[in-house]
Every structure is written in C-alpha cells, then in structure tokens.
Short mmCIF file of C-alpha atoms in Angstrom, two decimals:
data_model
loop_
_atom_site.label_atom_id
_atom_site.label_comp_id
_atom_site.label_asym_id
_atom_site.label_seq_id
_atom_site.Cartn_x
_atom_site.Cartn_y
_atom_site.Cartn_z
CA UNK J 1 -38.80 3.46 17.83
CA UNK J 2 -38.06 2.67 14.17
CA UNK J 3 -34.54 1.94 14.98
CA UNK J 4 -35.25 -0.35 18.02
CA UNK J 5 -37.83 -2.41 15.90
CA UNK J 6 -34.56 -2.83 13.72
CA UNK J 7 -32.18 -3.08 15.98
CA UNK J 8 -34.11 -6.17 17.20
CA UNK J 9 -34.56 -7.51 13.59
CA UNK J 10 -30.85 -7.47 13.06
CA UNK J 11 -30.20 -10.03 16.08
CA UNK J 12 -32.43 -12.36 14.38
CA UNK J 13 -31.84 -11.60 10.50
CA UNK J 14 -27.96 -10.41 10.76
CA UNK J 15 -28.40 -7.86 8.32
CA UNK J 16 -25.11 -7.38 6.10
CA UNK J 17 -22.61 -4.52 7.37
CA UNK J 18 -21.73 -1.43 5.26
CA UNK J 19 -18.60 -0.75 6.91
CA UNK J 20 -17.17 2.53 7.08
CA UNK J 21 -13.53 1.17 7.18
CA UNK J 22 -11.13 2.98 9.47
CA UNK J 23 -7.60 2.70 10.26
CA UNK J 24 -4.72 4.20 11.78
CA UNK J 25 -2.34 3.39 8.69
CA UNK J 26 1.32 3.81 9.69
CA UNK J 27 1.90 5.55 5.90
CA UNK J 28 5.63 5.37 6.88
CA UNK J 29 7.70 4.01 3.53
CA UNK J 30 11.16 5.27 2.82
CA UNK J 31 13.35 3.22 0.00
CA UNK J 32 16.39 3.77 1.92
CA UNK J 33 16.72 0.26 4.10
CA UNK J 34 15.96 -1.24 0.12
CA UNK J 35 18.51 0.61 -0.89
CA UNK J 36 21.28 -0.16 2.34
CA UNK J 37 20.49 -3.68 1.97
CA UNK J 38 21.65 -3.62 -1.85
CA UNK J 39 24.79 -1.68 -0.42
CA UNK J 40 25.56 -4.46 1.75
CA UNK J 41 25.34 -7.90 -0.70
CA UNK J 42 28.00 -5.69 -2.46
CA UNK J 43 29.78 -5.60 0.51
CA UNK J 44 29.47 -9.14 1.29
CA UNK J 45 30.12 -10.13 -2.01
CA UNK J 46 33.40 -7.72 -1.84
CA UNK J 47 34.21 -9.55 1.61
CA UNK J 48 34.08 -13.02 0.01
CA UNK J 49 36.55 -11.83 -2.80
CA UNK J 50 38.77 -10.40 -0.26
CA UNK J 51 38.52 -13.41 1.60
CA UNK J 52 39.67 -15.67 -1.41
CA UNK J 53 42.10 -13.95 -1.83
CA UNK J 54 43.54 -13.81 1.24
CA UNK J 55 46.09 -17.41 1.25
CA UNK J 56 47.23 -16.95 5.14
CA UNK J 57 43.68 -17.43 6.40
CA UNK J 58 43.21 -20.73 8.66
CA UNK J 59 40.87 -23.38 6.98
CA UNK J 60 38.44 -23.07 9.90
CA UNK J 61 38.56 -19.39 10.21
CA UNK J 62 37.35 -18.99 5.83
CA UNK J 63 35.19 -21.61 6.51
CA UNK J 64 33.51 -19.28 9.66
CA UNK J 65 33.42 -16.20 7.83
CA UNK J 66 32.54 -17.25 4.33
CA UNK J 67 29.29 -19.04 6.65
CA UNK J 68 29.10 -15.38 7.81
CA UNK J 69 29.42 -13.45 4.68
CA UNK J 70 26.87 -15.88 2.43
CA UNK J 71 24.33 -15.42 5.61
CA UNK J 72 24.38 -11.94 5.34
CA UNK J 73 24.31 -11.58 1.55
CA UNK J 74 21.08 -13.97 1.47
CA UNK J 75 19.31 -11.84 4.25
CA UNK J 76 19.89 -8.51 2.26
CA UNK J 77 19.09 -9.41 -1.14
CA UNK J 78 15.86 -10.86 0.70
CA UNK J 79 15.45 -8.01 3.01
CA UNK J 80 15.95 -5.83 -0.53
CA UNK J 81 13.04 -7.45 -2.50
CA UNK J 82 10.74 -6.94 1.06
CA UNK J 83 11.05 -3.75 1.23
CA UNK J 84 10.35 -2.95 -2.72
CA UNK J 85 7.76 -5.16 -2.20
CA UNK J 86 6.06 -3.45 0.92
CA UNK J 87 6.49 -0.24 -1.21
CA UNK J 88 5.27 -1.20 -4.51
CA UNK J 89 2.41 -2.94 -2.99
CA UNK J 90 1.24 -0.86 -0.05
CA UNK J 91 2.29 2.74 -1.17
CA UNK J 92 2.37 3.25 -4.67
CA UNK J 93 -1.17 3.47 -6.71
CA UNK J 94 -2.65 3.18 -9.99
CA UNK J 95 -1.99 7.08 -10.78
CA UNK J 96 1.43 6.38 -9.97
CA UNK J 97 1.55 3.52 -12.11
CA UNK J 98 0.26 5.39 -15.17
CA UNK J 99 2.71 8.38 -14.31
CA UNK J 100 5.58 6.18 -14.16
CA UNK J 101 4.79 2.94 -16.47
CA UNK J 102 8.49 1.72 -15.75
CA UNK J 103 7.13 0.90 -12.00
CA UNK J 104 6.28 -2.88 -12.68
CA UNK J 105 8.84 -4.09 -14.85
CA UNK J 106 11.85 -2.28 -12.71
CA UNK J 107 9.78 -4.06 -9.43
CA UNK J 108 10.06 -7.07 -11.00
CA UNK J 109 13.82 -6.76 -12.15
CA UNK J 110 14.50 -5.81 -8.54
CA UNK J 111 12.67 -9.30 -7.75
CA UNK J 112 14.71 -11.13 -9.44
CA UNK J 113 18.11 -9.50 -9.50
CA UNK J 114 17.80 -10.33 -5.80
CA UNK J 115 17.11 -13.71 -6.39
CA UNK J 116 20.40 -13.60 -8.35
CA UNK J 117 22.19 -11.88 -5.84
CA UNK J 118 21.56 -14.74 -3.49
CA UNK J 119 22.27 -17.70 -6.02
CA UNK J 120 25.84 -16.00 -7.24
CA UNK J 121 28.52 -13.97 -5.76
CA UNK J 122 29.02 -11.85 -8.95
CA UNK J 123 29.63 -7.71 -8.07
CA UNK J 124 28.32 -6.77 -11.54
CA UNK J 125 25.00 -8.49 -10.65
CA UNK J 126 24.87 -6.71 -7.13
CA UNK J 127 25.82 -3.13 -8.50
CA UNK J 128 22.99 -3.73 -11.22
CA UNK J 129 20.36 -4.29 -7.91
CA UNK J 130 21.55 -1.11 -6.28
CA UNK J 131 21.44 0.79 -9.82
CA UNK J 132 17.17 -0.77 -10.01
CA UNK J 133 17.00 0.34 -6.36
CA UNK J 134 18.07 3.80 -7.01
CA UNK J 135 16.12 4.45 -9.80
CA UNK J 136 13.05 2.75 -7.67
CA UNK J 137 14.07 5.66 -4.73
CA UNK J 138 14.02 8.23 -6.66
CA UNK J 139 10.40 7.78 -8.62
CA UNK J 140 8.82 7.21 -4.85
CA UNK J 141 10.43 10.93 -3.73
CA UNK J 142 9.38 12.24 -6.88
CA UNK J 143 6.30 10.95 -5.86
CA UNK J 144 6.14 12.88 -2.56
CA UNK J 145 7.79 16.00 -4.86
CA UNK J 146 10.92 15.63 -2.42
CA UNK J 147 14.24 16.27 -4.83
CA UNK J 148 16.62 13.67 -4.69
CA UNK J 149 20.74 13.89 -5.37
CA UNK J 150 22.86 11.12 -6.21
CA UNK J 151 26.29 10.76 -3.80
CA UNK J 152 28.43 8.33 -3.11
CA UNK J 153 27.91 6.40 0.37
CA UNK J 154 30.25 7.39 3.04
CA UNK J 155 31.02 4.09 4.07
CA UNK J 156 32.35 0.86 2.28
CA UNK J 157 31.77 -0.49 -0.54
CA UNK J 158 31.20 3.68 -1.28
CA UNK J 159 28.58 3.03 -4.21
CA UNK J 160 26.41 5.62 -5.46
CA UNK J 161 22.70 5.78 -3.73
CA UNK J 162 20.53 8.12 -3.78
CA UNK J 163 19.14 10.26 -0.96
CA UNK J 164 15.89 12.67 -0.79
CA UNK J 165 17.26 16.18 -0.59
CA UNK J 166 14.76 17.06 3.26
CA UNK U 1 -34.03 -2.66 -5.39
CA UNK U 2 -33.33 -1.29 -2.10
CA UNK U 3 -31.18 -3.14 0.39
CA UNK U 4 -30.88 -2.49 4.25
CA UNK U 5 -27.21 -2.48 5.72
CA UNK U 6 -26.02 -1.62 9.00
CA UNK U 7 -23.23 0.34 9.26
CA UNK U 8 -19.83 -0.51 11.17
CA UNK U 9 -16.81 1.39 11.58
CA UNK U 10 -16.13 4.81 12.91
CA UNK U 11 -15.07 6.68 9.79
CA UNK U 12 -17.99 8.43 8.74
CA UNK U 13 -18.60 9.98 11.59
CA UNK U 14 -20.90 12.55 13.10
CA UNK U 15 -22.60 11.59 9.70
CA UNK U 16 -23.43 7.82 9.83
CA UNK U 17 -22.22 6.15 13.12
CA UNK U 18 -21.31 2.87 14.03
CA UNK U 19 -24.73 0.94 14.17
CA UNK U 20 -26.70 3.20 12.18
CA UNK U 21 -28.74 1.45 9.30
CA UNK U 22 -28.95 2.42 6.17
CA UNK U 23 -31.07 1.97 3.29
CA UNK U 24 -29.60 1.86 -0.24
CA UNK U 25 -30.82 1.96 -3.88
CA UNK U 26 -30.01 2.22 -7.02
CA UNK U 27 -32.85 4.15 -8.60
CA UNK U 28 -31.63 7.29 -7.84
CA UNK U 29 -28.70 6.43 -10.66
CA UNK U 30 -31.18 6.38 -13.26
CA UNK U 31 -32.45 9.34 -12.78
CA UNK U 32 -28.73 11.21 -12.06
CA UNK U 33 -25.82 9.40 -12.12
CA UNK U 34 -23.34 9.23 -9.23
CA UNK U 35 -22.33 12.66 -7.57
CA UNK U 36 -19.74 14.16 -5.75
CA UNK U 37 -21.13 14.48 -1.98
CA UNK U 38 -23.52 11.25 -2.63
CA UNK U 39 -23.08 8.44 0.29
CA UNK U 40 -22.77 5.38 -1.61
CA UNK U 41 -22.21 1.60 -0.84
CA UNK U 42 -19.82 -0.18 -2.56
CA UNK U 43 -18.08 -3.66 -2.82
CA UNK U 44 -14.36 -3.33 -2.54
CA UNK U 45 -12.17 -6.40 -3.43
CA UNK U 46 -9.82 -6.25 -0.10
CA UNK U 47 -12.17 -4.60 2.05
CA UNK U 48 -15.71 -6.06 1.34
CA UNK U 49 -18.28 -3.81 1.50
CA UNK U 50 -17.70 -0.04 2.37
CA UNK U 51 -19.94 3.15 3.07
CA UNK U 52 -18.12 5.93 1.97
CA UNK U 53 -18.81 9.57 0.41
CA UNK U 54 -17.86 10.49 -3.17
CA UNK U 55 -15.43 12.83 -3.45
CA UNK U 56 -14.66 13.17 -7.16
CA UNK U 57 -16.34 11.67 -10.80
CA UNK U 58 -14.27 10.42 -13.39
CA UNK U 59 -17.23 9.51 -15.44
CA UNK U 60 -15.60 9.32 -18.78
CA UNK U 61 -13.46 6.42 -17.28
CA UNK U 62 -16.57 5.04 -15.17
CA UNK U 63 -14.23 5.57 -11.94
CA UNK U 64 -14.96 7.60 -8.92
CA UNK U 65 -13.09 8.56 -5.26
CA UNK U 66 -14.39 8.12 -2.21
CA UNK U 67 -13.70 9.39 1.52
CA UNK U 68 -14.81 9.09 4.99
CA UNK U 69 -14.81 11.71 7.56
CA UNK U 70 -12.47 10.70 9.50
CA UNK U 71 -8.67 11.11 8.62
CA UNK U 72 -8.28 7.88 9.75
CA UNK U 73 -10.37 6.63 7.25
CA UNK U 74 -9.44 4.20 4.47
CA UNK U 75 -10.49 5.11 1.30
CA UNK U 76 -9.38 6.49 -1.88
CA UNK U 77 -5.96 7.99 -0.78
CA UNK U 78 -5.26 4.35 0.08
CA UNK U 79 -6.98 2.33 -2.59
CA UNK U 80 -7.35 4.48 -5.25
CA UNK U 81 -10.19 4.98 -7.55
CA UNK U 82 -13.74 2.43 -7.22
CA UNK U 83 -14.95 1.23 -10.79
CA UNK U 84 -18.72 2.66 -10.75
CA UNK U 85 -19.65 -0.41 -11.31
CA UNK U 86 -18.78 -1.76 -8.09
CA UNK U 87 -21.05 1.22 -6.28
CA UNK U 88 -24.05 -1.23 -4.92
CA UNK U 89 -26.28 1.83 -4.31
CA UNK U 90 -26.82 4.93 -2.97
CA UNK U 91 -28.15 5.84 0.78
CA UNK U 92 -31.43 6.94 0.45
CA UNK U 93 -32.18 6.73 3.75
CA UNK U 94 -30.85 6.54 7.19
CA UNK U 95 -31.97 5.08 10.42
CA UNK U 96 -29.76 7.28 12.68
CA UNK U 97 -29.08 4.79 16.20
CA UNK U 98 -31.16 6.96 19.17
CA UNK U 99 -28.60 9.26 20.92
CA UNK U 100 -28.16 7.87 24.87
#
C-alpha cells in the first residue's frame, strides 16, 4: 500500500535515483598490441632506411612505399599511445598507482615518445618507446602476479618485448 | 536529514531491487560511523549517485569500498576506494516494490 502511494508520488515528483550501477565490463586488457605496435614503427622506420638506401628503386615506386611506410608508422605510434591509454585509464587504480609511483610519468613518456615517433624517423627514439612499453607490460602482469620473461621477438625487427610467462 | 531515492539498477539484488525506494540519513553516522555491511548512498564523480554496500573501512584515510551483489556490479574493484565524504547517507529504511 505504502509503496503504491509512492510509486504514484514518484510519477508526479520524479524522485532522484540511487542507482545500483551494473555492468557487464569486458575486463579484457593485455599490453601486448601496445607493445606490437612499438615493434612495428621500428620496423617501418627500419623499412624507410632500407628504402633510402636502396639507389635502383623507381622514383614512383619510393614515392608509393615511403606513402606506405610513414602511414603505417603514424597508425602504430597512435595505436601505441591508445592502448596505454585504455590501460592506464580503465584498468589500473589508485592502489596500483601508490604500488608503482613510476605509472604516470612512464604513461606520459609513452605519450609523447609516440608523438615523436610519428614527427621523426629516428630508430633510437622508436627503441626508447618499446623499452617504456616493456617496462609498462611488465608492472600490469605484475599486477595480475603473472611472471613475465624478456625474449627477443621472433620476427623482424627481432627487438626485445616482453611476454607474461601463462 | 533524510532523503527518499528510488533505486535503479539490478546490482543489489535480491536485497534492494530495481524500483525499490529507499530512505537515507545521515544520523545514524553520528551515533557510529560508517560500517562494513552498512547500505549507503553515495555520489560518485563518473557514475552519479550509487547504492552500494560497504565492504571495507579505511577510516584513518576517511576512504571506504563498496560492492553490489551482483558480480556484474560496478563498484570498488572498478573505481576504487569512495572518500567518506562523498557517502550521502545511510539506508535506514526500505520500501521493498510488492512482489507480482
């Protein structure tokens, strides 16, 4: 009775919700596409040198794949900083902040090394990225207390990344 | 005082269910401050406000966690800990929506 003499209140007076906020949150993050796309502007940026270098290469045909190469470098270092992002801002929290005070400022230096990554074609600068992006990998397994080893990627540019031991 | 709120949102379920009202206060604080299985109301920065259950005091820090029911539910394992401050009230009592 009670209820019904509110339930007809609310219709007129909108009472304010207290909402018991429910989800289905994916909670699927893994540092690894972060880290693949920071293998790949050192690829592209490898490409470009080989590229250069190469004197017998038509006009038109540099012209096509440098176009190709610069395309893909800018999506990766982008695609990098996304994914840190995503992680940084979706997965990790304050007690993971406080256990690993490093978290912002290496976020941030991932930030912007990407942004550098896409304004130069210098290796050192992409190798730093992947070296941020590692160290970024492993706090988020140590995070989920999965151990983590350090190998060298089976596949060119063959850089060191780092991969959860499962 | 006392505020009435309705409550939306399925994670505090069998408990509170979606449509249920609620009446909040925050006298009860000043006799016993916020406890761990109190139903509290609080304003949340991203999510506006919640009804959730406290699930652990960090009084010395004036923070607290909070869950729902559900295991759907968003709370503290997704935003972390609510400043005490930002607790609006307690549920005092509850106008449970008449089973069909």
């Amino acid at each position: 009775m009670f209820y019904k003499i509110l339930d007809v209140a609310d219709r007129i007076l909108h009472f304010k919700r207290a909402s018991a906020h429910c989800d289905i949150p994916c909670g699927i993050y893994d540092p690894h596409q972060a880290q693949i796309a920071a293998l790949t502007v050192i690829r592209m940026v490898d490409l470009m040198g080989e590229l250069v270098a190469n004197e017998k290469v038509e006009k038109i045909d540099f012209n096509n794949s440098m176009a190709r190469y610069i395309a893909v470098k800018e999506e990766h270092a982008e695609l990098c900083k996304r994914e840190v992002r995503v992680i940084f801002g979706d997965y990790f929290k304050k007690e993971h902040v406080e256990k690993y005070p490093e978290l912002p400022t290496l976020t941030h230096h991932i930030f912007q090394l990407g942004s550098k990554c896409r304004q130069t074609a210098n290796r050192q600068t992409a190798l730093d990225l992947l070296g941020l992006v590692n160290r970024f990998a492993e706090i988020y397994w140590e995070t989920k207390a999965v151990p983590t080893k350090r190998v060298k990627a089976p596949y060119k540019p063959g850089e060191e990344i780092v991969y959860p031991i499962l | 005082m006392c505020r009435l709120l309705r409550v939306s949102g399925r994670s505090m379920e069998p408990l509170y269910r979606e449509g249920d009202f609620v009446v909040i206060s925050k006298i009860p604080f000043f006799f016993r401050p916020v406890q761990v299985g109190d139903t509290i109301v609080f304003r949340h920065r991203v999510f506006g406000v919640l009804v959730k259950m406290v699930a652990e005091t960090h009084h010395a820090n004036g923070e607290i966690f909070v869950t729902g029911i559900q295991p759907e539910s968003v709370d503290s394992k997704e935003f972390g800990a609510v400043r005490i401050r930002e607790v609006m009230g307690k549920v005092v009592w509850h106008i449970q929506r008449e089973k069909k």
